Coordinates of C-alpha atoms and ligand atoms in Angstrom, one line a residue:
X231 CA 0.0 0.0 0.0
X232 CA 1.9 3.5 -0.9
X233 CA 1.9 6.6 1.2
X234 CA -1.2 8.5 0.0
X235 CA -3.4 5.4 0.9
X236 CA -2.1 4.7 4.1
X237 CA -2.4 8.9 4.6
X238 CA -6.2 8.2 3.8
X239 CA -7.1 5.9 6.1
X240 CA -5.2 7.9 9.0
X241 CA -7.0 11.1 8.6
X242 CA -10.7 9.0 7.8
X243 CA -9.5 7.0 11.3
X244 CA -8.8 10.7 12.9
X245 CA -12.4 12.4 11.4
X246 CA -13.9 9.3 13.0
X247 CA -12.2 9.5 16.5
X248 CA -12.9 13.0 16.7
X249 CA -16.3 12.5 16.1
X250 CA -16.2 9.3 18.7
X251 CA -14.5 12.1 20.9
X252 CA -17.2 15.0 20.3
X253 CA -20.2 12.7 20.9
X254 CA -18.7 11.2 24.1
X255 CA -18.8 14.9 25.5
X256 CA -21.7 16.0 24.0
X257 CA -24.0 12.5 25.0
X258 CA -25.0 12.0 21.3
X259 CA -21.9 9.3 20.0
X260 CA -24.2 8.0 16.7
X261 CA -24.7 11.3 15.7
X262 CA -21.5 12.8 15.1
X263 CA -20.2 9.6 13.8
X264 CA -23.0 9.5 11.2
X265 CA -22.3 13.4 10.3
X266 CA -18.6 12.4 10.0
X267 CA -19.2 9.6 7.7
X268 CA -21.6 11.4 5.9
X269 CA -19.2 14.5 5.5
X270 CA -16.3 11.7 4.3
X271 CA -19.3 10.2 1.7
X272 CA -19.9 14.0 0.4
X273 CA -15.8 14.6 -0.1
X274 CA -15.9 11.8 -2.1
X275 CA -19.0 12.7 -4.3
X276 CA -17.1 16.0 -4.7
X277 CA -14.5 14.8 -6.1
X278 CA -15.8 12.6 -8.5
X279 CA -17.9 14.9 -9.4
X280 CA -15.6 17.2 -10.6
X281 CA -13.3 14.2 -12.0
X282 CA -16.6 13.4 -14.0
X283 CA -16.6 16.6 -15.5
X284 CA -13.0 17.1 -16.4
X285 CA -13.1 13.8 -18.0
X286 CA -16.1 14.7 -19.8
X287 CA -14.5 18.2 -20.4
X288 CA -11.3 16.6 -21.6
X289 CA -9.5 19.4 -23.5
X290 CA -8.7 21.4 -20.3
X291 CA -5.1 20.1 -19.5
X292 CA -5.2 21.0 -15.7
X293 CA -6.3 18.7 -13.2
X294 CA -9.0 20.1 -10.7
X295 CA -7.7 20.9 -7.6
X296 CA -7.5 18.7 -4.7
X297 CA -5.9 16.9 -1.9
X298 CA -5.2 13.5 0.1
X299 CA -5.9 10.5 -2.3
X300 CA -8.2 12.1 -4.8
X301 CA -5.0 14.8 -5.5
X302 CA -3.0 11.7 -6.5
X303 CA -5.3 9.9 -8.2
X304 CA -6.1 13.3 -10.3
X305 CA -2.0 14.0 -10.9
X306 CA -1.8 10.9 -12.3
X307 CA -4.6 10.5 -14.6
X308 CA -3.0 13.8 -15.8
X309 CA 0.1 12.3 -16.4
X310 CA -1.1 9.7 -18.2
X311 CA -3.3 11.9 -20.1
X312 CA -0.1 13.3 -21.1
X313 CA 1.9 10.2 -21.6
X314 CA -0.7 9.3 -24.5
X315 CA -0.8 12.2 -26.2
X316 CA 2.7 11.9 -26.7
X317 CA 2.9 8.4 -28.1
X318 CA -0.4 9.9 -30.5
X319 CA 1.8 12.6 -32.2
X320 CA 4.4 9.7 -32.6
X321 CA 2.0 7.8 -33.9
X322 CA 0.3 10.3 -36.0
X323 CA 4.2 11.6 -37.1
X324 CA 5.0 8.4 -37.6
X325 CA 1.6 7.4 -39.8
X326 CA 2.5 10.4 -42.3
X327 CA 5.5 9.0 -42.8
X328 CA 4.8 5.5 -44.1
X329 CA 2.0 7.9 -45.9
X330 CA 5.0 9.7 -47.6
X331 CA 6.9 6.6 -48.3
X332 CA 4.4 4.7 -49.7
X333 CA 3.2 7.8 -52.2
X334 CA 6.9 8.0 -53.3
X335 CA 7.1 4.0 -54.4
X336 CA 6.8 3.6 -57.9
X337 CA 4.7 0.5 -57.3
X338 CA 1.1 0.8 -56.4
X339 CA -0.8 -0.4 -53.2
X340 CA -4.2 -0.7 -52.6
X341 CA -5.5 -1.3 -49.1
X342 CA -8.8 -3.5 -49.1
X343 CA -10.8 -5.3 -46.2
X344 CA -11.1 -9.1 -47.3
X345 CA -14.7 -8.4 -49.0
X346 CA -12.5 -6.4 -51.1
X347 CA -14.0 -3.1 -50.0
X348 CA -11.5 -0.5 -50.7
X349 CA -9.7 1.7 -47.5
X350 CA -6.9 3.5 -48.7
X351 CA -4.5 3.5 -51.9
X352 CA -1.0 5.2 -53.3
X353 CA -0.6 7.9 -55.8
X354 CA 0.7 4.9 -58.0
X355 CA -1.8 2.6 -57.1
X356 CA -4.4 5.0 -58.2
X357 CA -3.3 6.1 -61.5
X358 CA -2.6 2.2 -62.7
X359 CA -6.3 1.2 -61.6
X360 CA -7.8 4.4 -62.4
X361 CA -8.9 4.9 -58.9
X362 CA -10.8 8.5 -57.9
X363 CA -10.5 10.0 -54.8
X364 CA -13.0 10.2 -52.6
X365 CA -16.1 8.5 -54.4
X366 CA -14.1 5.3 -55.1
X367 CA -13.5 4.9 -50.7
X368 CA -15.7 2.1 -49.8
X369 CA -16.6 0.9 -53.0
X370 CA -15.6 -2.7 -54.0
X371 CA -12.5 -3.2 -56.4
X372 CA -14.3 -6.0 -58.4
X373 CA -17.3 -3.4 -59.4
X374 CA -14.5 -0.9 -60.7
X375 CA -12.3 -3.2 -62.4
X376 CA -14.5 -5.1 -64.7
X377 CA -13.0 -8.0 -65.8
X378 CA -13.4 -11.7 -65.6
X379 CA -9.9 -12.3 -65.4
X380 CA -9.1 -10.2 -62.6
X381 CA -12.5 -10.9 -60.6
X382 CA -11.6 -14.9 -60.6
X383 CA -8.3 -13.5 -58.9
X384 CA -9.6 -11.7 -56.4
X385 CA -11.9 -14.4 -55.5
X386 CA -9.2 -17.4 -55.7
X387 CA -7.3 -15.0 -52.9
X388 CA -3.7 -17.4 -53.7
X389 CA -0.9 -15.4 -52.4
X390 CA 1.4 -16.4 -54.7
X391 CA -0.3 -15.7 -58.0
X392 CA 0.2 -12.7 -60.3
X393 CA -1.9 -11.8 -62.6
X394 CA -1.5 -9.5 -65.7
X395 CA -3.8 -7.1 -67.5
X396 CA -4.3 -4.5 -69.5
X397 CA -4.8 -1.0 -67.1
X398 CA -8.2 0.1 -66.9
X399 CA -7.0 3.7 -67.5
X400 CA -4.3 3.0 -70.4
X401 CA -5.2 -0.3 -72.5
X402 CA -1.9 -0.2 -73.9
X403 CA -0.1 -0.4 -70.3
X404 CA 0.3 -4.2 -68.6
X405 CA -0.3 -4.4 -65.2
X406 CA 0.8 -7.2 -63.0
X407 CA -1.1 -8.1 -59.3
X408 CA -0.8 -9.6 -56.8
X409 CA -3.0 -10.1 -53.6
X410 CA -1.4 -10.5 -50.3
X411 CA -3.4 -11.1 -47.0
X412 CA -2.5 -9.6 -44.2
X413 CA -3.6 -8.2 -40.0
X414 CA -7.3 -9.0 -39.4
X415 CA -9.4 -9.8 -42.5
X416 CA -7.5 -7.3 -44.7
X417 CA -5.8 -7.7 -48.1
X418 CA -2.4 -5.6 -49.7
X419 CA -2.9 -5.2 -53.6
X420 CA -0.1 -4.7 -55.0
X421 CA 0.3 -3.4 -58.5
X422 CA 2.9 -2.6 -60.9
X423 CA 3.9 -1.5 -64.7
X424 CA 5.2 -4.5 -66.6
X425 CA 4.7 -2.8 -69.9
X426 CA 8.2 -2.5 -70.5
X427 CA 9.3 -6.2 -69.1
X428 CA 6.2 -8.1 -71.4
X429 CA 7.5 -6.2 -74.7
X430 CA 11.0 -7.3 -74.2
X431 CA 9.9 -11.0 -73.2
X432 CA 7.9 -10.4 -76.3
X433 CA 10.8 -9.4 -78.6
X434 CA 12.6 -12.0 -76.6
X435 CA 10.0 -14.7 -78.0
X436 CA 9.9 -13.4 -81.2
X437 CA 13.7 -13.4 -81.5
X438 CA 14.1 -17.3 -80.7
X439 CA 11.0 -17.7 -83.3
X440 CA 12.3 -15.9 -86.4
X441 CA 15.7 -17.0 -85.9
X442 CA 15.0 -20.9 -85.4
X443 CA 12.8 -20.5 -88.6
X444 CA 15.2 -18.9 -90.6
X445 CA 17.9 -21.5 -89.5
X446 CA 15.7 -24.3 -90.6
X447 CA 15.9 -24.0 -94.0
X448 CA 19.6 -24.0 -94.4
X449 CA 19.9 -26.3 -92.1
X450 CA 17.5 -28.7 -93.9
X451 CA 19.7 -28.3 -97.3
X452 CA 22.9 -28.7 -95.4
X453 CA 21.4 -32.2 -93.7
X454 CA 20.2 -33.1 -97.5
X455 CA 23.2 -33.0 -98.9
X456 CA 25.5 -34.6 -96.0
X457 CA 22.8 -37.7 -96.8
X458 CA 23.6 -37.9 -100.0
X459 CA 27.5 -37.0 -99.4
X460 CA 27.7 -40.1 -96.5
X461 CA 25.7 -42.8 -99.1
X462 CA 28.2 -42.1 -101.6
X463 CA 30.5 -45.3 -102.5
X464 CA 32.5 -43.1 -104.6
X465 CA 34.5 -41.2 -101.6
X466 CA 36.7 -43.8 -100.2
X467 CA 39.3 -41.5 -98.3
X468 CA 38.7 -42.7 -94.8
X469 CA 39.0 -39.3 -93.0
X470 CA 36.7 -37.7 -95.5
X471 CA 34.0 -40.5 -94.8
X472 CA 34.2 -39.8 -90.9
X473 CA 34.0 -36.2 -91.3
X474 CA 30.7 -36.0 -93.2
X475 CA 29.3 -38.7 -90.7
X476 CA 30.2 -36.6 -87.9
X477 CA 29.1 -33.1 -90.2
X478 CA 26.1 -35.5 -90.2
X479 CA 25.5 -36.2 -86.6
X480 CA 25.8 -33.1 -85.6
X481 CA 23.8 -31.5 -88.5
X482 CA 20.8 -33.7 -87.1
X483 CA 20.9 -32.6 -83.8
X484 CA 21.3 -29.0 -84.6
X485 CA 18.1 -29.8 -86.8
X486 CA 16.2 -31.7 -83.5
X487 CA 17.5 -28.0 -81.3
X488 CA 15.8 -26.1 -83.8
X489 CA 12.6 -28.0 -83.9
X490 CA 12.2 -27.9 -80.1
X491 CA 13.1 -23.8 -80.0
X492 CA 10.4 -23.7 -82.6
X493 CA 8.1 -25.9 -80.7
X494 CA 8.7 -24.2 -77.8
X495 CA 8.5 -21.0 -79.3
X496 CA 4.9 -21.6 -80.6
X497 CA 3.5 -22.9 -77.4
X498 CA 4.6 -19.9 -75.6
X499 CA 3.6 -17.8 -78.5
X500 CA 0.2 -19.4 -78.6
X501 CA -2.5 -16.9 -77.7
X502 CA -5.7 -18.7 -78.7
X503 CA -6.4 -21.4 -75.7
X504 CA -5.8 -24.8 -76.2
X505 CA -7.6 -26.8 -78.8
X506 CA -10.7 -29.0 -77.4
X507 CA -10.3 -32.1 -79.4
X508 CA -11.0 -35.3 -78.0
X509 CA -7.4 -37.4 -77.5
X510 CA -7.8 -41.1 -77.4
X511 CA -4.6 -41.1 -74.9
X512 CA -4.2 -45.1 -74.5
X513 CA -3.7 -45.7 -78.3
X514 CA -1.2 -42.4 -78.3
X515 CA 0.6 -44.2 -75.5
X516 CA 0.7 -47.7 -77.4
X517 CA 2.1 -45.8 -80.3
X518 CA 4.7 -44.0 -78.1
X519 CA 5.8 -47.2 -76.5
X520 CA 6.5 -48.4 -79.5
X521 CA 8.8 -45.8 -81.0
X522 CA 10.4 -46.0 -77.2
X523 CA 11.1 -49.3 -77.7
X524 CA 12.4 -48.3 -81.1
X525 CA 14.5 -46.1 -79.4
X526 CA 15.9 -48.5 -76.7
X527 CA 17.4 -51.0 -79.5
X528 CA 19.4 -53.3 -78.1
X529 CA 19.1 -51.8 -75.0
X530 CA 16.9 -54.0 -74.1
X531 CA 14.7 -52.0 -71.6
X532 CA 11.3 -53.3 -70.3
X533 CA 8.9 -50.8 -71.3
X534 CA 5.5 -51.9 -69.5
X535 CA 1.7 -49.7 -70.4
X536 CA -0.9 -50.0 -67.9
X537 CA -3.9 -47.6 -69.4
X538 CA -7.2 -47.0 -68.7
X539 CA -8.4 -48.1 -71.9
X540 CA -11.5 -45.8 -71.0
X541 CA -10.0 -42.2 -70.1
X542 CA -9.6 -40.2 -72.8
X543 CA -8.9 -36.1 -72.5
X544 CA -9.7 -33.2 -74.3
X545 CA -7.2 -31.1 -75.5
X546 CA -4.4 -30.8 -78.2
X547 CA -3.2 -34.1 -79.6
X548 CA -0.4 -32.9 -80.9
X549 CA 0.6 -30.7 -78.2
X550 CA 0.0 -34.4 -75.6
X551 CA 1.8 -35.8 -77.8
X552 CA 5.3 -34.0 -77.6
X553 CA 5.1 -33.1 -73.7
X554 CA 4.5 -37.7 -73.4
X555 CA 6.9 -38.4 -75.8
X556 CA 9.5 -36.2 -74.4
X557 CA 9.0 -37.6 -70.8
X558 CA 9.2 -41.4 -72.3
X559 CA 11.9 -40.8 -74.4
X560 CA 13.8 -39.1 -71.4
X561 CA 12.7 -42.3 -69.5
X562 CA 14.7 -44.7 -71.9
X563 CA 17.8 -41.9 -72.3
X564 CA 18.2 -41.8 -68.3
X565 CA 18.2 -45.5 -67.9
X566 CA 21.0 -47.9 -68.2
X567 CA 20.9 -50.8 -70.5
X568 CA 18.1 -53.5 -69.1
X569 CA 16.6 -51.4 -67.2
X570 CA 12.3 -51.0 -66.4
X571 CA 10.0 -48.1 -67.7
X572 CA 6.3 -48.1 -66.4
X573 CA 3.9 -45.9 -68.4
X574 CA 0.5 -45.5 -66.5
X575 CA -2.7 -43.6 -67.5
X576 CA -5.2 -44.0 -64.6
X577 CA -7.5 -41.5 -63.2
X578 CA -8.5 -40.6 -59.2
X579 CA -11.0 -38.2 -57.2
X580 CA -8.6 -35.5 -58.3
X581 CA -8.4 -36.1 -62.3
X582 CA -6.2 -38.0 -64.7
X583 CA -2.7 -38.9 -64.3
X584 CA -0.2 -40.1 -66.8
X585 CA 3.2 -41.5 -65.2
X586 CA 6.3 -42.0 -66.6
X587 CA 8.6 -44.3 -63.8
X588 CA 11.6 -45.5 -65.1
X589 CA 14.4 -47.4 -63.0
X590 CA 17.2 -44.6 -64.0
X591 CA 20.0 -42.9 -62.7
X592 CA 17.8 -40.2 -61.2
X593 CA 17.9 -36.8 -60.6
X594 CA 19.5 -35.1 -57.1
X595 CA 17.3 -33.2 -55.2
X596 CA 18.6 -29.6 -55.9
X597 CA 18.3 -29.9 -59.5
X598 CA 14.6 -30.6 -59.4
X599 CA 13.1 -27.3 -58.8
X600 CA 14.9 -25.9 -62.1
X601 CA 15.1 -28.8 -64.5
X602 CA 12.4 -27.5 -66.0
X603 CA 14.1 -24.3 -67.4
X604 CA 15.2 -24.6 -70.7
X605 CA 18.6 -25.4 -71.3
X606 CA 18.6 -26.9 -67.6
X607 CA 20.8 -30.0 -67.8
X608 CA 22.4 -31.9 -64.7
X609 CA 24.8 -33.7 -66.7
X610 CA 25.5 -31.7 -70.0
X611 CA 28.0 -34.3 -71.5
X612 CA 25.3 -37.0 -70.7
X613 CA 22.7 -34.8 -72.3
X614 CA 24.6 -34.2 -75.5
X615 CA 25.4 -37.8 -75.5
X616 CA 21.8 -38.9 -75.9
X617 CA 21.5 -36.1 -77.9
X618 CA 19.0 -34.1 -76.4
X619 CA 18.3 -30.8 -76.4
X620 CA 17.9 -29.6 -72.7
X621 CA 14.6 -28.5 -73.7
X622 CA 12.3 -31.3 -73.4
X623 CA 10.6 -31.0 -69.8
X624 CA 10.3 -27.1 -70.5
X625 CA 7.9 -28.1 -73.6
X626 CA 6.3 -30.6 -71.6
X627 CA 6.0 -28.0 -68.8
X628 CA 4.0 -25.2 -71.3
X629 CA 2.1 -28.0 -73.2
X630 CA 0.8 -29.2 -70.0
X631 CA 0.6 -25.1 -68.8
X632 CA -2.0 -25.0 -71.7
X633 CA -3.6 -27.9 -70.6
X634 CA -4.4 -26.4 -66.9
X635 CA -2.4 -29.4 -65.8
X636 CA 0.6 -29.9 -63.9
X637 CA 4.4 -31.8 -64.1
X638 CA 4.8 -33.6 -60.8
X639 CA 8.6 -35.3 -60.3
X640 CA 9.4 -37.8 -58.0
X641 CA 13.3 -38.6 -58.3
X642 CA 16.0 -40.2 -55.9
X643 CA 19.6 -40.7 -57.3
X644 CA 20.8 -44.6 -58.8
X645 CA 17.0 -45.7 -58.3
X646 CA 15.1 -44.0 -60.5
X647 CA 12.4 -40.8 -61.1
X648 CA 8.7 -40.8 -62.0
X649 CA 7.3 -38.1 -63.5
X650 CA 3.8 -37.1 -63.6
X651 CA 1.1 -35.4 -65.3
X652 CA -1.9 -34.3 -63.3
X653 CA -5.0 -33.0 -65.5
X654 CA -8.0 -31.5 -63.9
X655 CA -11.1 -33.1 -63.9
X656 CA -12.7 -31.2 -66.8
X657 CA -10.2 -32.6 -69.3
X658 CA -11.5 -36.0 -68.8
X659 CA -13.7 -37.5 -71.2
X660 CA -15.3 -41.0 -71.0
X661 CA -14.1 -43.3 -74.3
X662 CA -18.0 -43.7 -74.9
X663 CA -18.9 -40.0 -74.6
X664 CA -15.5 -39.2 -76.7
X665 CA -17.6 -41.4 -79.2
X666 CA -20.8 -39.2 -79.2
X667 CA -18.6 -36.0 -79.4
X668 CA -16.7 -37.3 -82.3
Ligands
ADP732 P1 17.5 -33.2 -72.3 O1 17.2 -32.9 -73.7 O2 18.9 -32.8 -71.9 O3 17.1 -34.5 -71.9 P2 15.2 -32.2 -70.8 O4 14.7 -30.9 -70.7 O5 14.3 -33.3 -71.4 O6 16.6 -32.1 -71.6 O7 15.7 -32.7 -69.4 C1 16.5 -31.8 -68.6 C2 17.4 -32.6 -67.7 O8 16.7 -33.4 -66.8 C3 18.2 -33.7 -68.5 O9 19.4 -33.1 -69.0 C4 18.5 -34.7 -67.4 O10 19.7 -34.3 -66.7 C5 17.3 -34.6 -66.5 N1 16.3 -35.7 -66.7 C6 15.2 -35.6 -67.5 N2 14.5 -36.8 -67.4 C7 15.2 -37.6 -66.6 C8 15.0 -38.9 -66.2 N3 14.0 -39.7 -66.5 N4 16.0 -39.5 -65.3 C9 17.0 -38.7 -65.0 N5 17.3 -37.4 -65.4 C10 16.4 -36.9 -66.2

């Protein structure tokens, strides 16, 4: 108990002995102690009345005056009055700040409540989404911006996706968001300019394009005449004969590097969605076992197919055809001589699945969340070996993209890898119903 308090009951202790005292001398002992206590009670009711009122009051800074415990308890509701305001005009100092720092950031932010009601947004933020101030305060950011795209986003809520559109205010600027959750029911958009970045991926794009189709051509007379030049009896110089082989060898693979680039180049290119035709997948497999097989000569791997003769999918056969080819022949390239390859096409709850396992030399961990970049080899002198391009999985990565499915890999060094393709449950079509839509 501190001083003040232990000063209270003292002098309430002294009113009520004098009192005792007084009515001892004047015969009436209950009397005087009731008009002491009753004097004490109306102290009190003084002086919270007149804290009432300066609470109520509030902008007067001075305490009223008083004494005892009530002048303590008033000195330091003071000075906490005064310890607050301070830490406000921090906070409010403080508040402007991030204000000013966030109005300088070339990137735009808009502040929304999880319904996507807007609060608050940047300089930046507003000009990219065409926001006005004040009217637009309150309003949801779905019934400004309308566009499917963007409203599918907003409603998907995935942290981790961007999305890119034209700018409501400038159809000729991209825009790329992104949607991050944050504090109590309360979202962070954040938008920025990609003009600049999407035209140079697009000259980028168109680059690779033009130049692997300008290098086919040559490259097809070049690989023309090294055919005939090789099947020639007439040239009998020995080192002659194993130069145009090897002019030949590497002639064809130049000729398989273009191909992909131009493959790739046209699924990345592609604008229109992905064709909806219906792909008998089980007989596409047969075929590609067979070429596999082809490929494994002599050898000797075990290629096994277990299909669901049933499940077929819609999409682009020809586009299927190059990401599962590239992930079978890969299968056979990455496994020594005798070794097994499982093809499976089965479907679950969650959609089709086509997997490649093969019995390989596998793949180490670290490698996996890159290998499918193009140009991404572990091994490049193994790669060149089996002549392949380093651009396989990234056309079975886009193909799939198209597809809305997804490239799973499963891998551990000297035992082996499975890959797999996961396709949504849309794409799947029932052999009979593939019949009627045919
Ligand atoms: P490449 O033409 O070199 O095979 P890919 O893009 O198809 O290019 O594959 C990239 C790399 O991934 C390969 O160089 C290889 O190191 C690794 N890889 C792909 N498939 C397999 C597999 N089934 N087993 C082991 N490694 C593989």
């Amino acid at each position: 108990m501190n001083n003040s308090w232990i000063a209270e009951i003292w002098s309430l202790a002294g009113l009520l002995l004098v009192a005792f005292i007084l009515g001892l001398v004047f015969g009436h002992v209950s009397l005087f102690m009731l008009v002491a206590t009753l004097g004490y009670l109306g102290w009190t009711f003084y002086n919270l009345y007149h804290l009432r009122r300066w609470l109520a009051i509030g902008r007067k800074y001075h305490p009223p005056d008083s004494f005892g415990i009530w002048g303590d308890i008033f000195t330091e509701i003071f000075r906490l009055q005064r310890r607050n305001k301070k830490r406000q005009k921090r906070l409010v100092k403080l508040l402007g700040r991030f204000r000013e720092t966030t109005e300088a950031m070339p990137d735009g932010v808009v502040v929304m409540q999880a319904s996507g009601v807007i609060e608050w947004w940047n300089e930046a933020g507003g000009r990219l989404l065409d926001l006005k101030y004040p009217q637009d305060v309150g309003q949801r950011l779905t019934n400004l911006i309308r566009n499917p795209e963007f409203l599918s986003f907003i409603e998907n809520n995935n942290r981790h996706e961007v999305l890119n559109f034209a700018a409501p205010a400038d159809k000729n600027k991209i825009i790329a968001v992104q949607l991050t959750p944050y504090g109590m029911d309360q979202s962070l958009l954040i938008v920025r300019d990609v003009t600049i970045l999407q035209r140079v991926e697009q000259i980028r794009r168109d680059f690779v394009a033009n130049i692997s189709h300008e290098l086919r051509t040559p490259l097809t007379v070049m690989s023309g005449f090294l055919e005939t030049l090789t099947g020639d009896d007439t040239i009998t110089d020995k080192n002659l004969r194993r130069s145009l082989e090897l002019m030949k060898q590497q002639s064809k693979r130049m000729y398989r590097l273009v191909e992909d680039l131009m493959l790739l180049s046209k699924l990345e290119n592609e604008q229109r969605p992905v064709k909806h035709e219906v792909v008998a997948v089980p007989q596409l497999l047969t075929t590609l076992r067979e070429e596999a097989m082809i490929i494994s000569g002599d050898r000797n791997h075990q290629i096994t197919l277990d299909v669901d003769l049933d499940l077929y999918l819609y999409g682009d056969s020809k586009e299927l055809d190059s990401a599962f080819s590239n992930l079978v022949i890969n299968a056979v390239n990455y496994t020594p001589t005798g070794g097994a390859i499982n093809i499976r096409w089965y479907q679950d709850d969650t959609g089709a699945h086509l997997s490649v396992s093969d019995t390989g030399i596998g793949i180490p961990p670290h490698h996996l969340s890159r290998i499918t970049e193009r140009f991404y080899r572990v091994d490049v002198a193994r790669s060149r070996e089996t002549g392949g391009s380093g651009l396989g999985l990234a056309i079975v990565k886009h193909a799939l993209g198209r597809h809305a499915a997804h490239l799973r890999i499963d891998s551990e060094v000297g035992r082996g890898s499975t890959f797999i393709c996961d396709f949504p449950p849309e794409a799947m079509v029932n052999k009979s119903e593939a019949r009627e839509a045919i």
